[in-house]
PDB file of C-alpha atoms in Angstrom:
ATOM      1  CA  UNK A 474      16.874   8.050  20.158  1.00 69.00           C
ATOM      2  CA  UNK A 475      13.687   6.029  20.416  1.00 86.00           C
ATOM      3  CA  UNK A 476      14.229   2.358  18.881  1.00 92.00           C
ATOM      4  CA  UNK A 477      11.777  -0.626  18.654  1.00 95.00           C
ATOM      5  CA  UNK A 478      12.300  -4.187  17.486  1.00 96.00           C
ATOM      6  CA  UNK A 479       9.682  -6.764  16.974  1.00 96.00           C
ATOM      7  CA  UNK A 480       9.842 -10.263  15.625  1.00 96.00           C
ATOM      8  CA  UNK A 481       7.158 -12.625  15.129  1.00 96.00           C
ATOM      9  CA  UNK A 482       7.278 -16.144  14.338  1.00 95.00           C
ATOM     10  CA  UNK A 483       4.290 -17.901  12.798  1.00 93.00           C
ATOM     11  CA  UNK A 484       4.949 -21.688  12.726  1.00 91.00           C
ATOM     12  CA  UNK A 485       2.961 -24.360  11.966  1.00 90.00           C
ATOM     13  CA  UNK A 486       0.449 -22.750   9.911  1.00 90.00           C
ATOM     14  CA  UNK A 487      -2.521 -24.042   8.079  1.00 91.00           C
ATOM     15  CA  UNK A 488      -4.760 -22.483   5.383  1.00 91.00           C
ATOM     16  CA  UNK A 489      -7.475 -23.960   3.094  1.00 92.00           C
ATOM     17  CA  UNK A 490      -7.644 -22.657  -0.490  1.00 89.00           C
ATOM     18  CA  UNK A 491      -9.055 -24.075  -3.903  1.00 85.00           C
ATOM     19  CA  UNK A 492     -10.157 -27.496  -2.180  1.00 87.00           C
ATOM     20  CA  UNK A 493      -6.718 -27.861  -0.559  1.00 88.00           C
ATOM     21  CA  UNK A 494      -5.362 -27.703   3.010  1.00 91.00           C
ATOM     22  CA  UNK A 495      -2.063 -26.376   3.140  1.00 91.00           C
ATOM     23  CA  UNK A 496      -0.328 -27.383   6.247  1.00 90.00           C
ATOM     24  CA  UNK A 497       3.258 -26.908   7.973  1.00 90.00           C
ATOM     25  CA  UNK A 498       3.399 -23.262   6.506  1.00 94.00           C
ATOM     26  CA  UNK A 499       5.621 -20.850   8.563  1.00 95.00           C
ATOM     27  CA  UNK A 500       6.502 -17.338   7.996  1.00 95.00           C
ATOM     28  CA  UNK A 501       8.597 -14.747  10.098  1.00 96.00           C
ATOM     29  CA  UNK A 502       7.159 -11.150  10.409  1.00 96.00           C
ATOM     30  CA  UNK A 503       9.284  -8.351  11.703  1.00 97.00           C
ATOM     31  CA  UNK A 504       9.196  -4.523  12.420  1.00 97.00           C
ATOM     32  CA  UNK A 505      11.988  -2.061  13.246  1.00 97.00           C
ATOM     33  CA  UNK A 506      11.439   1.576  14.061  1.00 96.00           C
ATOM     34  CA  UNK A 507      13.612   4.570  15.201  1.00 95.00           C
ATOM     35  CA  UNK A 508      13.020   8.007  15.854  1.00 93.00           C
ATOM     36  CA  UNK A 509      16.376   9.903  16.523  1.00 89.00           C
ATOM     37  CA  UNK A 510      14.575  13.110  16.902  1.00 87.00           C
ATOM     38  CA  UNK A 511      11.074  15.080  17.114  1.00 85.00           C
ATOM     39  CA  UNK A 512      11.293  15.852  13.456  1.00 92.00           C
ATOM     40  CA  UNK A 513      11.784  12.412  11.676  1.00 93.00           C
ATOM     41  CA  UNK A 514      11.663   8.628  12.015  1.00 95.00           C
ATOM     42  CA  UNK A 515      12.468   5.651   9.901  1.00 97.00           C
ATOM     43  CA  UNK A 516      10.982   2.245  10.086  1.00 97.00           C
ATOM     44  CA  UNK A 517      11.111  -0.970   8.052  1.00 97.00           C
ATOM     45  CA  UNK A 518       8.661  -3.937   8.333  1.00 97.00           C
ATOM     46  CA  UNK A 519       8.070  -7.027   6.470  1.00 97.00           C
ATOM     47  CA  UNK A 520       7.850 -10.715   6.511  1.00 96.00           C
ATOM     48  CA  UNK A 521       9.249 -13.730   4.673  1.00 97.00           C
ATOM     49  CA  UNK A 522       8.200 -17.627   4.348  1.00 95.00           C
ATOM     50  CA  UNK A 523       5.444 -19.900   3.058  1.00 95.00           C
ATOM     51  CA  UNK A 524       2.706 -18.164   1.004  1.00 94.00           C
ATOM     52  CA  UNK A 525      -0.473 -19.395  -1.375  1.00 93.00           C
ATOM     53  CA  UNK A 526       0.061 -18.644  -4.768  1.00 92.00           C
ATOM     54  CA  UNK A 527      -3.508 -17.870  -5.181  1.00 91.00           C
ATOM     55  CA  UNK A 528      -3.334 -17.467  -8.859  1.00 88.00           C
ATOM     56  CA  UNK A 529      -2.053 -20.894  -9.571  1.00 86.00           C
ATOM     57  CA  UNK A 530      -3.494 -22.686  -6.637  1.00 88.00           C
ATOM     58  CA  UNK A 531       0.153 -23.850  -5.108  1.00 89.00           C
ATOM     59  CA  UNK A 532       2.441 -23.172  -2.320  1.00 91.00           C
ATOM     60  CA  UNK A 533       4.989 -20.615  -2.741  1.00 93.00           C
ATOM     61  CA  UNK A 534       7.568 -18.360  -0.860  1.00 95.00           C
ATOM     62  CA  UNK A 535       7.178 -14.830  -0.280  1.00 96.00           C
ATOM     63  CA  UNK A 536       9.402 -11.846   0.578  1.00 97.00           C
ATOM     64  CA  UNK A 537       7.729  -8.344   1.710  1.00 97.00           C
ATOM     65  CA  UNK A 538       9.810  -5.612   2.687  1.00 98.00           C
ATOM     66  CA  UNK A 539       7.991  -2.015   3.569  1.00 97.00           C
ATOM     67  CA  UNK A 540      10.581   0.744   4.425  1.00 98.00           C
ATOM     68  CA  UNK A 541       9.407   4.306   5.471  1.00 97.00           C
ATOM     69  CA  UNK A 542      10.641   7.689   6.304  1.00 97.00           C
ATOM     70  CA  UNK A 543       8.483  10.385   7.912  1.00 96.00           C
ATOM     71  CA  UNK A 544       9.731  14.151   8.296  1.00 96.00           C
ATOM     72  CA  UNK A 545       7.883  16.982  10.286  1.00 94.00           C
ATOM     73  CA  UNK A 546       9.219  20.452   9.396  1.00 92.00           C
ATOM     74  CA  UNK A 547       7.686  22.552  12.112  1.00 89.00           C
ATOM     75  CA  UNK A 548       4.237  22.620  13.445  1.00 89.00           C
ATOM     76  CA  UNK A 549       2.437  22.638  10.018  1.00 94.00           C
ATOM     77  CA  UNK A 550       4.246  20.402   7.705  1.00 96.00           C
ATOM     78  CA  UNK A 551       4.300  16.627   7.498  1.00 96.00           C
ATOM     79  CA  UNK A 552       6.139  14.289   4.952  1.00 97.00           C
ATOM     80  CA  UNK A 553       5.941  10.751   4.058  1.00 97.00           C
ATOM     81  CA  UNK A 554       7.736   8.480   2.010  1.00 97.00           C
ATOM     82  CA  UNK A 555       6.741   4.618   1.989  1.00 97.00           C
ATOM     83  CA  UNK A 556       7.746   1.826  -0.270  1.00 97.00           C
ATOM     84  CA  UNK A 557       6.370  -1.802  -0.359  1.00 97.00           C
ATOM     85  CA  UNK A 558       8.558  -4.672  -2.333  1.00 98.00           C
ATOM     86  CA  UNK A 559       6.820  -8.039  -2.731  1.00 97.00           C
ATOM     87  CA  UNK A 560       8.156 -10.886  -4.655  1.00 97.00           C
ATOM     88  CA  UNK A 561       6.272 -14.774  -4.672  1.00 96.00           C
ATOM     89  CA  UNK A 562       8.525 -17.662  -6.048  1.00 96.00           C
ATOM     90  CA  UNK A 563       6.987 -21.355  -6.615  1.00 93.00           C
ATOM     91  CA  UNK A 564       9.142 -24.208  -7.861  1.00 90.00           C
ATOM     92  CA  UNK A 565      11.865 -22.157  -7.817  1.00 89.00           C
ATOM     93  CA  UNK A 566      10.831 -19.716 -10.371  1.00 93.00           C
ATOM     94  CA  UNK A 567       9.558 -16.091  -9.714  1.00 95.00           C
ATOM     95  CA  UNK A 568       5.673 -15.871  -9.803  1.00 95.00           C
ATOM     96  CA  UNK A 569       5.582 -12.109  -9.482  1.00 96.00           C
ATOM     97  CA  UNK A 570       7.489  -9.014  -8.215  1.00 97.00           C
ATOM     98  CA  UNK A 571       5.179  -6.104  -7.190  1.00 96.00           C
ATOM     99  CA  UNK A 572       6.251  -2.328  -5.971  1.00 97.00           C
ATOM    100  CA  UNK A 573       4.320   0.241  -4.438  1.00 96.00           C
ATOM    101  CA  UNK A 574       5.713   3.600  -3.723  1.00 97.00           C
ATOM    102  CA  UNK A 575       3.584   6.498  -2.077  1.00 97.00           C
ATOM    103  CA  UNK A 576       4.623  10.172  -1.340  1.00 97.00           C
ATOM    104  CA  UNK A 577       2.291  11.581   1.373  1.00 97.00           C
ATOM    105  CA  UNK A 578       2.336  15.029   2.266  1.00 97.00           C
ATOM    106  CA  UNK A 579       0.113  17.235   4.925  1.00 97.00           C
ATOM    107  CA  UNK A 580       0.030  21.153   5.558  1.00 97.00           C
ATOM    108  CA  UNK A 581      -2.092  21.800   8.636  1.00 96.00           C
ATOM    109  CA  UNK A 582      -3.519  25.498   8.687  1.00 95.00           C
ATOM    110  CA  UNK A 583      -4.621  25.023  12.317  1.00 93.00           C
ATOM    111  CA  UNK A 584      -5.891  22.378  14.937  1.00 89.00           C
ATOM    112  CA  UNK A 585      -9.206  22.791  12.960  1.00 92.00           C
ATOM    113  CA  UNK A 586      -8.072  22.130   9.212  1.00 95.00           C
ATOM    114  CA  UNK A 587      -5.686  20.778   6.712  1.00 96.00           C
ATOM    115  CA  UNK A 588      -4.796  19.684   3.220  1.00 97.00           C
ATOM    116  CA  UNK A 589      -3.196  16.442   1.905  1.00 97.00           C
ATOM    117  CA  UNK A 590      -1.494  14.915  -1.134  1.00 98.00           C
ATOM    118  CA  UNK A 591      -1.095  11.636  -1.691  1.00 97.00           C
ATOM    119  CA  UNK A 592       0.774  10.470  -4.895  1.00 97.00           C
ATOM    120  CA  UNK A 593       0.825   6.779  -5.339  1.00 96.00           C
ATOM    121  CA  UNK A 594       2.725   4.507  -8.083  1.00 96.00           C
ATOM    122  CA  UNK A 595       1.983   0.934  -8.188  1.00 95.00           C
ATOM    123  CA  UNK A 596       3.634  -2.040 -10.762  1.00 95.00           C
ATOM    124  CA  UNK A 597       3.735  -5.450 -10.821  1.00 95.00           C
ATOM    125  CA  UNK A 598       6.018  -7.911 -13.072  1.00 94.00           C
ATOM    126  CA  UNK A 599       4.936 -11.211 -13.585  1.00 94.00           C
ATOM    127  CA  UNK A 600       6.589 -14.284 -14.967  1.00 93.00           C
ATOM    128  CA  UNK A 601       4.071 -15.484 -17.850  1.00 90.00           C
ATOM    129  CA  UNK A 602       6.051 -18.809 -17.794  1.00 89.00           C
ATOM    130  CA  UNK A 603       4.734 -19.381 -13.968  1.00 91.00           C
ATOM    131  CA  UNK A 604       1.159 -18.927 -14.860  1.00 89.00           C
ATOM    132  CA  UNK A 605      -1.346 -21.498 -16.022  1.00 84.00           C
ATOM    133  CA  UNK A 606      -3.524 -18.942 -18.040  1.00 84.00           C
ATOM    134  CA  UNK A 607      -2.148 -15.720 -20.093  1.00 86.00           C
ATOM    135  CA  UNK A 608      -1.467 -12.724 -17.741  1.00 88.00           C
ATOM    136  CA  UNK A 609      -0.207  -9.370 -18.622  1.00 89.00           C
ATOM    137  CA  UNK A 610       3.974  -9.005 -18.195  1.00 90.00           C
ATOM    138  CA  UNK A 611       3.330  -5.903 -16.230  1.00 91.00           C
ATOM    139  CA  UNK A 612       0.720  -3.553 -14.946  1.00 92.00           C
ATOM    140  CA  UNK A 613       1.260  -0.437 -13.926  1.00 93.00           C
ATOM    141  CA  UNK A 614      -0.854   2.427 -11.832  1.00 94.00           C
ATOM    142  CA  UNK A 615      -0.712   6.010 -10.867  1.00 94.00           C
ATOM    143  CA  UNK A 616      -3.207   7.539  -8.557  1.00 96.00           C
ATOM    144  CA  UNK A 617      -3.401  11.052  -6.887  1.00 96.00           C
ATOM    145  CA  UNK A 618      -5.676  12.531  -4.311  1.00 97.00           C
ATOM    146  CA  UNK A 619      -6.104  16.039  -3.028  1.00 97.00           C
ATOM    147  CA  UNK A 620      -8.094  16.366   0.429  1.00 97.00           C
ATOM    148  CA  UNK A 621      -9.161  19.348   2.412  1.00 97.00           C
ATOM    149  CA  UNK A 622     -10.547  18.766   6.063  1.00 96.00           C
ATOM    150  CA  UNK A 623     -12.198  21.208   8.443  1.00 95.00           C
ATOM    151  CA  UNK A 624     -13.169  20.028  11.619  1.00 92.00           C
ATOM    152  CA  UNK A 625     -16.117  22.347  13.067  1.00 86.00           C
ATOM    153  CA  UNK A 626     -16.389  20.556  15.960  1.00 84.00           C
ATOM    154  CA  UNK A 627     -15.399  16.960  17.671  1.00 79.00           C
ATOM    155  CA  UNK A 628     -18.391  15.564  16.082  1.00 83.00           C
ATOM    156  CA  UNK A 629     -18.675  17.614  12.898  1.00 89.00           C
ATOM    157  CA  UNK A 630     -16.025  16.826   9.931  1.00 92.00           C
ATOM    158  CA  UNK A 631     -16.292  18.320   6.094  1.00 94.00           C
ATOM    159  CA  UNK A 632     -13.990  16.669   3.589  1.00 95.00           C
ATOM    160  CA  UNK A 633     -13.502  18.079   0.259  1.00 96.00           C
ATOM    161  CA  UNK A 634     -11.413  16.461  -2.435  1.00 97.00           C
ATOM    162  CA  UNK A 635     -10.336  15.521  -5.753  1.00 97.00           C
ATOM    163  CA  UNK A 636      -8.681  11.967  -6.944  1.00 96.00           C
ATOM    164  CA  UNK A 637      -7.318  10.641 -10.332  1.00 95.00           C
ATOM    165  CA  UNK A 638      -6.704   7.355 -11.072  1.00 94.00           C
ATOM    166  CA  UNK A 639      -4.857   5.746 -13.944  1.00 91.00           C
ATOM    167  CA  UNK A 640      -3.071   2.558 -15.176  1.00 90.00           C
ATOM    168  CA  UNK A 641      -1.281   1.033 -17.993  1.00 88.00           C
ATOM    169  CA  UNK A 642       0.134  -2.303 -18.792  1.00 82.00           C
ATOM    170  CA  UNK A 643       2.408  -4.535 -21.017  1.00 79.00           C
ATOM    171  CA  UNK A 644       0.703  -7.544 -22.089  1.00 77.00           C
ATOM    172  CA  UNK A 645       1.818 -11.081 -22.408  1.00 72.00           C
ATOM    173  CA  UNK A 646       2.584 -10.454 -26.111  1.00 71.00           C
ATOM    174  CA  UNK A 647       4.850  -7.784 -24.806  1.00 74.00           C
ATOM    175  CA  UNK A 648       2.374  -5.109 -26.278  1.00 77.00           C
ATOM    176  CA  UNK A 649       2.629  -1.646 -23.945  1.00 82.00           C
ATOM    177  CA  UNK A 650      -0.469   0.539 -23.292  1.00 82.00           C
ATOM    178  CA  UNK A 651       1.127   3.538 -21.241  1.00 82.00           C
ATOM    179  CA  UNK A 652      -0.358   4.964 -17.981  1.00 85.00           C
ATOM    180  CA  UNK A 653      -3.750   6.667 -19.127  1.00 87.00           C
ATOM    181  CA  UNK A 654      -6.362   8.705 -16.643  1.00 87.00           C
ATOM    182  CA  UNK A 655      -9.116   5.862 -16.275  1.00 89.00           C
ATOM    183  CA  UNK A 656     -11.427   7.999 -13.868  1.00 92.00           C
ATOM    184  CA  UNK A 657     -11.463  11.331 -11.976  1.00 94.00           C
ATOM    185  CA  UNK A 658     -13.369  11.904  -8.956  1.00 95.00           C
ATOM    186  CA  UNK A 659     -14.482  14.901  -6.665  1.00 96.00           C
ATOM    187  CA  UNK A 660     -16.068  14.367  -3.331  1.00 95.00           C
ATOM    188  CA  UNK A 661     -17.517  16.144  -0.707  1.00 95.00           C
ATOM    189  CA  UNK A 662     -18.547  14.155   2.850  1.00 93.00           C
ATOM    190  CA  UNK A 663     -19.710  15.605   5.940  1.00 91.00           C
ATOM    191  CA  UNK A 664     -19.699  13.454   8.881  1.00 89.00           C
ATOM    192  CA  UNK A 665     -21.812  14.268  11.896  1.00 85.00           C
ATOM    193  CA  UNK A 666     -22.124  12.420  15.374  1.00 78.00           C
ATOM    194  CA  UNK A 667     -25.791  12.778  16.480  1.00 74.00           C
ATOM    195  CA  UNK A 668     -26.657  12.184  20.236  1.00 71.00           C
ATOM    196  CA  UNK A 669     -30.340  11.919  21.222  1.00 69.00           C
TER     197      UNK A 669
END
C-alpha cells in the first residue's frame, strides 16, 4: 500500500543557448508511485512548462509523461514496461511528438547470475512546417539487447551480451524507409576491482 507523491515547481529559470538568454522560464516536475503489493508497482513522472526549441532556437512549451509498471513473479522473474511521451510546441503549433516504449525482463538464476532482455521502440513525428530546414517527417528505431551476467565475487563480474539496433524514417517528401538493422554487436566485459 505504499504511495508517494512529489511535485517540484521550477520558477524564474534562466537558460542561455545560441547567443540568447531565455529568462522567466517555469516548469513543474512531478512523480507519483504506488506499490499495492510486493509483486507489482506503478508509477508516473513527468514535467510541463517552458522549454527551448533547440533545433529552431526559440522558446516553446513542453509536456513529458512517463508511466511505468513493474512486476515481480516469484523470486526469479522481473518484468518492467515503461513509456515516455514528449511533445514540444512553439508559437501555437506542434514542433514534434516523441514516443519511447521499453520492455525489460530479468531472469535470476541465483544471487550470482541473471539474464536480461530489453526491447525498445522509439518514434519521433515532426511538423516540417515548424522547422527552418528540411527535416524527416518521422524517424523510428528498434533496439534489442540480451545480456548474461555472472558475479564471481563482489569485486569480479562477467558480462556477455548481444545487441541489435535498427532505424527507419519517413522523409520530408513522405518517402518511407522501413526499419532495417543498422548494427549488431557481441560484447564481453570483465569487471574487476583491484586493491593493493
